[in-house]
Tab-separated table of C-alpha atoms in Angstrom:
chain	number	residue	atom	x	y	z
Q	1	MET	CA	-17.670	0.679	3.750
Q	2	GLU	CA	-16.205	2.965	6.383
Q	3	TYR	CA	-14.189	5.980	5.232
Q	4	ARG	CA	-11.507	7.824	7.170
Q	5	GLN	CA	-9.611	11.042	6.630
Q	6	LEU	CA	-6.116	10.538	5.291
Q	7	GLY	CA	-3.917	12.236	7.854
Q	8	ALA	CA	-4.243	16.014	7.989
Q	9	SER	CA	-5.926	16.170	4.575
Q	10	GLY	CA	-9.596	16.532	3.784
Q	11	LEU	CA	-9.471	13.408	1.615
Q	12	HIS	CA	-11.612	10.513	2.819
Q	13	VAL	CA	-10.394	7.042	1.917
Q	14	PRO	CA	-11.997	3.616	2.403
Q	15	VAL	CA	-10.558	1.593	5.275
Q	16	LEU	CA	-9.771	-1.114	2.735
Q	17	SER	CA	-8.022	-0.173	-0.484
Q	18	PHE	CA	-6.940	-2.416	-3.337
Q	19	GLY	CA	-3.281	-2.973	-4.171
Q	20	THR	CA	-2.390	-3.895	-7.739
Q	21	ALA	CA	1.128	-5.303	-7.449
Q	22	THR	CA	-0.470	-8.534	-8.709
Q	23	PHE	CA	-1.267	-6.864	-12.038
Q	24	GLY	CA	1.098	-7.661	-14.899
Q	25	GLY	CA	3.543	-10.320	-13.752
Q	26	SER	CA	6.261	-9.017	-16.074
Q	27	ASN	CA	9.150	-10.815	-14.352
Q	28	ASP	CA	9.732	-13.751	-12.015
Q	29	PHE	CA	9.526	-11.608	-8.873
Q	30	PHE	CA	6.156	-10.088	-9.732
Q	31	LYS	CA	4.809	-13.326	-11.234
Q	32	ALA	CA	5.125	-14.764	-7.725
Q	33	TRP	CA	2.751	-11.990	-6.604
Q	34	GLY	CA	0.321	-12.558	-9.462
Q	35	ASN	CA	-0.189	-12.350	-13.198
Q	36	THR	CA	-3.506	-10.515	-13.432
Q	37	GLN	CA	-4.341	-9.172	-16.880
Q	38	VAL	CA	-6.930	-6.609	-18.007
Q	39	ASP	CA	-10.094	-8.742	-18.036
Q	40	GLU	CA	-9.558	-10.188	-14.561
Q	41	ALA	CA	-8.346	-6.813	-13.284
Q	42	THR	CA	-11.582	-5.239	-14.483
Q	43	ARG	CA	-13.625	-7.846	-12.616
Q	44	LEU	CA	-11.622	-7.233	-9.431
Q	45	VAL	CA	-12.065	-3.468	-9.773
Q	46	ASN	CA	-15.821	-3.901	-10.169
Q	47	LEU	CA	-15.968	-6.098	-7.059
Q	48	CYS	CA	-14.136	-3.395	-5.130
Q	49	MET	CA	-16.407	-0.637	-6.376
Q	50	ASN	CA	-19.517	-2.627	-5.455
Q	51	ALA	CA	-18.120	-2.976	-1.916
Q	52	GLY	CA	-17.337	0.738	-1.624
Q	53	VAL	CA	-13.584	0.323	-2.122
Q	54	ASN	CA	-12.621	3.169	-4.443
Q	55	LEU	CA	-8.904	3.589	-3.652
Q	56	PHE	CA	-6.537	1.718	-5.953
Q	57	ASP	CA	-2.811	1.588	-5.228
Q	58	THR	CA	-0.010	0.892	-7.676
Q	59	ALA	CA	3.577	1.983	-8.434
Q	60	ASP	CA	5.680	2.633	-11.505
Q	61	ILE	CA	8.084	-0.143	-10.516
Q	62	TYR	CA	5.347	-2.811	-10.361
Q	63	SER	CA	5.986	-5.038	-13.383
Q	64	ASP	CA	7.965	-2.202	-14.990
Q	65	GLY	CA	4.911	0.002	-15.372
Q	66	LEU	CA	2.555	-2.718	-16.599
Q	67	SER	CA	0.553	-2.632	-13.361
Q	68	GLU	CA	-0.228	1.046	-13.945
Q	69	GLU	CA	-1.219	0.358	-17.553
Q	70	ILE	CA	-3.570	-2.473	-16.613
Q	71	LEU	CA	-5.103	-0.453	-13.784
Q	72	GLY	CA	-5.680	2.468	-16.136
Q	73	LYS	CA	-7.563	0.208	-18.540
Q	74	ALA	CA	-9.537	-1.488	-15.751
Q	75	LEU	CA	-10.661	1.928	-14.464
Q	76	ASN	CA	-11.929	3.052	-17.864
Q	77	GLY	CA	-15.034	5.186	-17.348
Q	78	LEU	CA	-14.574	5.311	-13.567
Q	79	ARG	CA	-11.970	8.060	-13.170
Q	80	ASP	CA	-14.214	10.570	-11.404
Q	81	LYS	CA	-15.360	7.892	-8.930
Q	82	VAL	CA	-11.984	6.557	-7.810
Q	83	ILE	CA	-8.822	7.548	-5.951
Q	84	ILE	CA	-5.576	6.534	-7.647
Q	85	SER	CA	-2.408	6.136	-5.600
Q	86	THR	CA	0.942	5.505	-7.259
Q	87	LYS	CA	4.617	5.806	-6.402
Q	88	ALA	CA	8.016	6.779	-7.767
Q	89	THR	CA	11.678	6.659	-6.660
Q	90	PHE	CA	12.896	3.161	-7.554
Q	91	PRO	CA	14.866	2.594	-10.809
Q	92	MET	CA	12.874	2.642	-14.038
Q	93	GLY	CA	15.914	2.361	-16.284
Q	94	LYS	CA	19.676	1.985	-16.262
Q	95	GLY	CA	20.588	5.665	-16.414
Q	96	PRO	CA	21.828	7.514	-13.306
Q	97	ASN	CA	18.842	9.880	-13.394
Q	98	GLU	CA	16.190	7.202	-13.897
Q	99	GLN	CA	15.785	6.675	-10.176
Q	100	GLY	CA	15.591	8.633	-6.951
Q	101	SER	CA	13.600	11.664	-5.831
Q	102	SER	CA	15.367	14.404	-7.780
Q	103	ARG	CA	13.417	17.037	-9.693
Q	104	PHE	CA	14.781	15.550	-12.914
Q	105	HIS	CA	13.478	12.066	-12.171
Q	106	LEU	CA	10.192	12.924	-10.444
Q	107	MET	CA	8.964	15.222	-13.210
Q	108	LYS	CA	9.680	12.529	-15.780
Q	109	ALA	CA	8.292	9.727	-13.602
Q	110	CYS	CA	5.056	11.586	-12.908
Q	111	GLU	CA	4.437	12.239	-16.606
Q	112	ALA	CA	5.116	8.583	-17.400
Q	113	SER	CA	2.704	7.389	-14.700
Q	114	LEU	CA	0.001	9.757	-15.927
Q	115	LYS	CA	0.358	8.339	-19.426
Q	116	ARG	CA	0.283	4.708	-18.292
Q	117	LEU	CA	-2.704	5.309	-16.017
Q	118	ASN	CA	-4.500	7.196	-18.793
Q	119	THR	CA	-5.312	10.126	-16.530
Q	120	ASP	CA	-4.315	13.767	-16.192
Q	121	TYR	CA	-3.923	13.739	-12.407
Q	122	ILE	CA	-2.798	11.435	-9.604
Q	123	ASP	CA	-4.734	11.599	-6.349
Q	124	ILE	CA	-1.966	10.380	-4.003
Q	125	TYR	CA	1.655	10.441	-5.163
Q	126	HIS	CA	4.120	8.561	-2.953
Q	127	MET	CA	7.852	8.613	-2.658
Q	128	HIS	CA	8.368	4.842	-2.699
Q	129	GLY	CA	11.451	5.128	-0.518
Q	130	PHE	CA	13.719	7.791	0.912
Q	131	ASP	CA	16.414	9.165	-1.389
Q	132	GLY	CA	19.443	9.786	0.795
Q	133	VAL	CA	21.359	11.541	-1.998
Q	134	THR	CA	18.925	14.174	-3.239
Q	135	PRO	CA	18.447	17.182	-0.921
Q	136	VAL	CA	15.110	16.950	0.876
Q	137	GLU	CA	14.420	20.556	-0.167
Q	138	GLU	CA	14.623	19.569	-3.835
Q	139	THR	CA	12.229	16.661	-3.403
Q	140	MET	CA	9.642	18.557	-1.373
Q	141	ARG	CA	9.742	21.602	-3.679
Q	142	THR	CA	9.239	19.345	-6.698
Q	143	LEU	CA	6.282	17.601	-5.071
Q	144	ASP	CA	4.769	20.954	-4.147
Q	145	ASP	CA	5.168	22.093	-7.752
Q	146	LEU	CA	3.375	18.956	-8.950
Q	147	VAL	CA	0.489	19.712	-6.593
Q	148	GLN	CA	0.370	23.349	-7.693
Q	149	SER	CA	0.308	22.237	-11.339
Q	150	GLY	CA	-2.751	20.048	-10.722
Q	151	LYS	CA	-0.996	16.857	-11.776
Q	152	VAL	CA	-0.945	15.597	-8.176
Q	153	ARG	CA	-3.541	16.238	-5.469
Q	154	TYR	CA	-1.880	14.873	-2.331
Q	155	ILE	CA	1.610	13.646	-1.533
Q	156	ALA	CA	2.646	10.730	0.645
Q	157	CYS	CA	5.694	8.620	1.391
Q	158	SER	CA	6.438	4.944	1.754
Q	159	ASN	CA	8.912	2.958	3.835
Q	160	PHE	CA	10.442	6.034	5.496
Q	161	SER	CA	12.165	5.937	8.857
Q	162	GLY	CA	11.064	8.351	11.554
Q	163	TRP	CA	13.780	10.891	10.836
Q	164	HIS	CA	13.206	10.669	7.070
Q	165	LEU	CA	9.569	11.601	7.554
Q	166	MET	CA	10.151	14.222	10.230
Q	167	LYS	CA	12.863	16.005	8.246
Q	168	SER	CA	10.638	16.047	5.160
Q	169	GLN	CA	7.714	17.484	7.120
Q	170	ALA	CA	9.919	20.099	8.783
Q	171	VAL	CA	11.358	21.272	5.461
Q	172	ALA	CA	7.913	21.513	3.874
Q	173	ASP	CA	6.540	23.345	6.895
Q	174	HIS	CA	9.442	25.825	6.873
Q	175	TYR	CA	8.870	26.804	3.248
Q	176	GLY	CA	5.085	26.568	3.285
Q	177	TRP	CA	5.009	23.644	0.862
Q	178	ASN	CA	2.603	20.721	0.832
Q	179	LYS	CA	3.417	18.066	3.419
Q	180	TYR	CA	3.010	14.314	3.371
Q	181	VAL	CA	-0.497	13.308	4.447
Q	182	GLY	CA	0.026	9.553	4.265
Q	183	HIS	CA	2.767	7.034	4.938
Q	184	GLN	CA	2.589	3.602	3.338
Q	185	VAL	CA	4.143	1.227	5.846
Q	186	TYR	CA	4.544	-2.449	6.601
Q	187	TYR	CA	2.529	-3.353	9.692
Q	188	SER	CA	0.877	-6.591	10.735
Q	189	LEU	CA	0.063	-8.725	13.738
Q	190	ILE	CA	3.428	-10.444	13.411
Q	191	ASN	CA	5.532	-7.357	12.634
Q	192	ARG	CA	4.745	-4.400	14.867
Q	193	GLU	CA	7.840	-2.216	14.524
Q	194	TYR	CA	5.585	0.548	13.167
Q	195	GLU	CA	4.343	1.097	16.730
Q	196	TRP	CA	7.774	2.021	18.112
Q	197	GLU	CA	8.418	5.327	16.370
Q	198	LEU	CA	6.307	5.825	13.263
Q	199	MET	CA	2.927	5.488	14.949
Q	200	PRO	CA	3.678	8.176	17.587
Q	201	LEU	CA	5.108	10.357	14.821
Q	202	GLY	CA	1.978	9.821	12.742
Q	203	LEU	CA	-0.181	10.881	15.664
Q	204	ASP	CA	1.910	13.993	16.278
Q	205	GLN	CA	2.240	15.036	12.637
Q	206	LYS	CA	-1.212	13.813	11.551
Q	207	VAL	CA	0.115	11.432	8.910
Q	208	GLY	CA	-2.274	8.629	8.030
Q	209	GLY	CA	-0.997	5.061	7.984
Q	210	MET	CA	-1.576	3.174	4.740
Q	211	VAL	CA	-0.594	-0.415	5.464
Q	212	TRP	CA	0.987	-2.572	2.789
Q	213	SER	CA	1.046	-6.355	3.144
Q	214	PRO	CA	-1.273	-6.326	6.189
Q	215	LEU	CA	-1.411	-10.131	6.001
Q	216	ALA	CA	2.401	-10.390	6.031
Q	217	ALA	CA	2.667	-11.619	2.443
Q	218	GLY	CA	-0.038	-14.208	3.110
Q	219	ARG	CA	1.437	-15.568	6.345
Q	220	LEU	CA	-1.723	-14.469	8.156
Q	221	GLY	CA	-4.029	-15.877	5.508
Q	222	GLY	CA	-4.468	-19.116	7.434
Q	223	LYS	CA	-2.516	-21.379	5.065
Q	224	TYR	CA	0.682	-21.769	7.092
Q	225	ARG	CA	0.617	-24.473	9.758
Q	226	ARG	CA	3.027	-26.208	12.113
Q	227	ASN	CA	5.309	-28.837	10.587
Q	228	GLN	CA	3.972	-28.207	7.093
Q	229	PRO	CA	5.907	-26.776	4.134
Q	230	PHE	CA	4.888	-23.477	2.597
Q	231	PRO	CA	2.148	-23.995	-0.015
Q	232	PRO	CA	3.884	-24.273	-3.430
Q	233	ASP	CA	1.735	-21.494	-4.916
Q	234	SER	CA	2.550	-19.041	-2.116
Q	235	ARG	CA	4.702	-15.948	-2.627
Q	236	ILE	CA	7.045	-17.123	0.125
Q	237	ALA	CA	7.668	-20.467	-1.591
Q	238	GLN	CA	8.166	-18.762	-4.953
Q	239	GLY	CA	10.565	-16.148	-3.604
Q	240	GLY	CA	8.296	-13.162	-4.191
Q	241	SER	CA	7.641	-12.177	-0.599
Q	242	PRO	CA	8.651	-8.623	0.375
Q	243	VAL	CA	8.519	-9.656	4.047
Q	244	PRO	CA	11.714	-11.279	5.376
Q	245	GLU	CA	11.251	-14.801	6.709
Q	246	SER	CA	13.407	-13.946	9.728
Q	247	ALA	CA	11.175	-11.036	10.768
Q	248	ILE	CA	9.565	-13.236	13.427
Q	249	SER	CA	10.510	-16.558	15.008
Q	250	GLU	CA	8.597	-19.616	13.897
Q	251	GLU	CA	7.512	-20.422	17.462
Q	252	THR	CA	6.133	-16.917	18.040
Q	253	PHE	CA	4.319	-17.045	14.721
Q	254	PHE	CA	2.542	-20.298	15.537
Q	255	LYS	CA	1.599	-19.070	19.015
Q	256	ILE	CA	-0.106	-16.106	17.348
Q	257	MET	CA	-1.790	-18.458	14.888
Q	258	ASP	CA	-3.135	-20.569	17.770
Q	259	VAL	CA	-4.797	-17.495	19.279
Q	260	LEU	CA	-6.162	-16.425	15.897
Q	261	ASP	CA	-7.652	-19.887	15.392
Q	262	GLU	CA	-9.439	-19.604	18.739
Q	263	VAL	CA	-10.831	-16.169	17.888
Q	264	ALA	CA	-11.910	-17.452	14.482
Q	265	LYS	CA	-13.936	-20.222	16.128
Q	266	GLU	CA	-15.576	-17.744	18.512
Q	267	THR	CA	-16.438	-15.138	15.887
Q	268	GLY	CA	-17.074	-17.183	12.771
Q	269	LYS	CA	-14.558	-15.018	10.918
Q	270	THR	CA	-11.457	-16.188	9.083
Q	271	VAL	CA	-7.919	-15.759	10.382
Q	272	ALA	CA	-7.263	-13.233	7.614
Q	273	GLN	CA	-10.369	-11.192	8.424
Q	274	ILE	CA	-9.451	-11.084	12.114
Q	275	SER	CA	-5.883	-10.020	11.331
Q	276	LEU	CA	-7.109	-7.189	9.116
Q	277	ASN	CA	-9.809	-6.049	11.518
Q	278	TRP	CA	-7.298	-5.846	14.365
Q	279	LEU	CA	-5.171	-3.467	12.317
Q	280	LEU	CA	-8.163	-1.249	11.564
Q	281	GLN	CA	-8.545	-0.559	15.272
Q	282	ARG	CA	-4.964	0.632	15.714
Q	283	PRO	CA	-4.106	4.362	16.024
Q	284	THR	CA	-3.235	6.377	12.878
Q	285	ILE	CA	-4.429	3.713	10.449
Q	286	SER	CA	-6.370	5.216	7.560
Q	287	THR	CA	-6.480	2.271	5.154
Q	288	LEU	CA	-5.190	-1.254	4.604
Q	289	VAL	CA	-3.902	-2.009	1.118
Q	290	ILE	CA	-5.201	-5.500	0.415
Q	291	GLY	CA	-4.308	-7.561	-2.614
Q	292	ALA	CA	-5.850	-10.592	-4.268
Q	293	ARG	CA	-4.973	-12.939	-7.089
Q	294	ASN	CA	-8.581	-13.898	-7.730
Q	295	GLU	CA	-12.156	-12.899	-6.981
Q	296	GLU	CA	-12.655	-15.363	-4.126
Q	297	GLN	CA	-9.615	-14.047	-2.246
Q	298	LEU	CA	-10.862	-10.504	-2.702
Q	299	LYS	CA	-14.398	-11.314	-1.534
Q	300	GLN	CA	-13.015	-12.907	1.633
Q	301	ASN	CA	-10.744	-9.957	2.412
Q	302	LEU	CA	-13.486	-7.397	1.808
Q	303	GLU	CA	-15.427	-8.950	4.692
Q	304	ALA	CA	-12.772	-7.735	7.143
Q	305	ALA	CA	-14.531	-4.361	7.435
Q	306	GLY	CA	-17.937	-3.405	8.794
Q	307	TRP	CA	-17.521	-4.969	12.248
Q	308	ASN	CA	-15.108	-4.670	15.170
Q	309	LEU	CA	-13.297	-7.147	17.356
Q	310	THR	CA	-13.990	-6.699	21.052
Q	311	THR	CA	-11.111	-5.872	23.382
Q	312	GLU	CA	-11.412	-9.365	24.853
């Protein structure tokens, strides 16, 4: 497994990391992603570790915290060998202070994640989205305090716009606080908006790209074909896709699939492996957060690393 530095940090992460939104399945939305419980989660974790994938990504909002709990149990005895990435910001209750990036919420959210993950520190702590109400100074000072306390080692963000990220970095730089070293973003062969503003910003500010849904919620997995309905077991068919259907026209999508099919025939790789490998050769990308509902899916996706597509 290849490892890359995460942005301006000294932390090296595998180019493929494992996302655990499929763990838990506590409601209809997350059941469409997956319903992985502890035993299967443990097998998936072991497959990752054997392949050199030691970064595991989750979030407090995933299945209302159940994903973190299951991951914590699956990582039993492995804590000093793994990198744990989790997130906060989205609502974890009905109260007005049970969401957002305020000091009040983040301190509470971090403690809750530590308990669920059964650990005393988080390696990479993300703001899951930008809080437009809380002053950026409050958020960045709180995150710096969490790093200084030893409860968090590195901070990152997720789904920020360019100005969200740049303002956060500028505030942290002004006060001498810790800055974001990673940005978890949506980026794929069929959705390349990341290249417009966030990629140049990442290059300038040395923020590593951590790509979520690199297969576009399974669209690039090779299952979707012209004039055929979505597979009934797919996240798109079940309404659990975080990627909007209108993000790309159907005609453009199938033109891309035609090219991917040709490359697959030439290389002997799958459409999914080619789609992932292409992303790994793009600027700023530190790691791709891949998910899997079962061991076979995971084994296939793990073969996306260790080789490179040619420019042709």
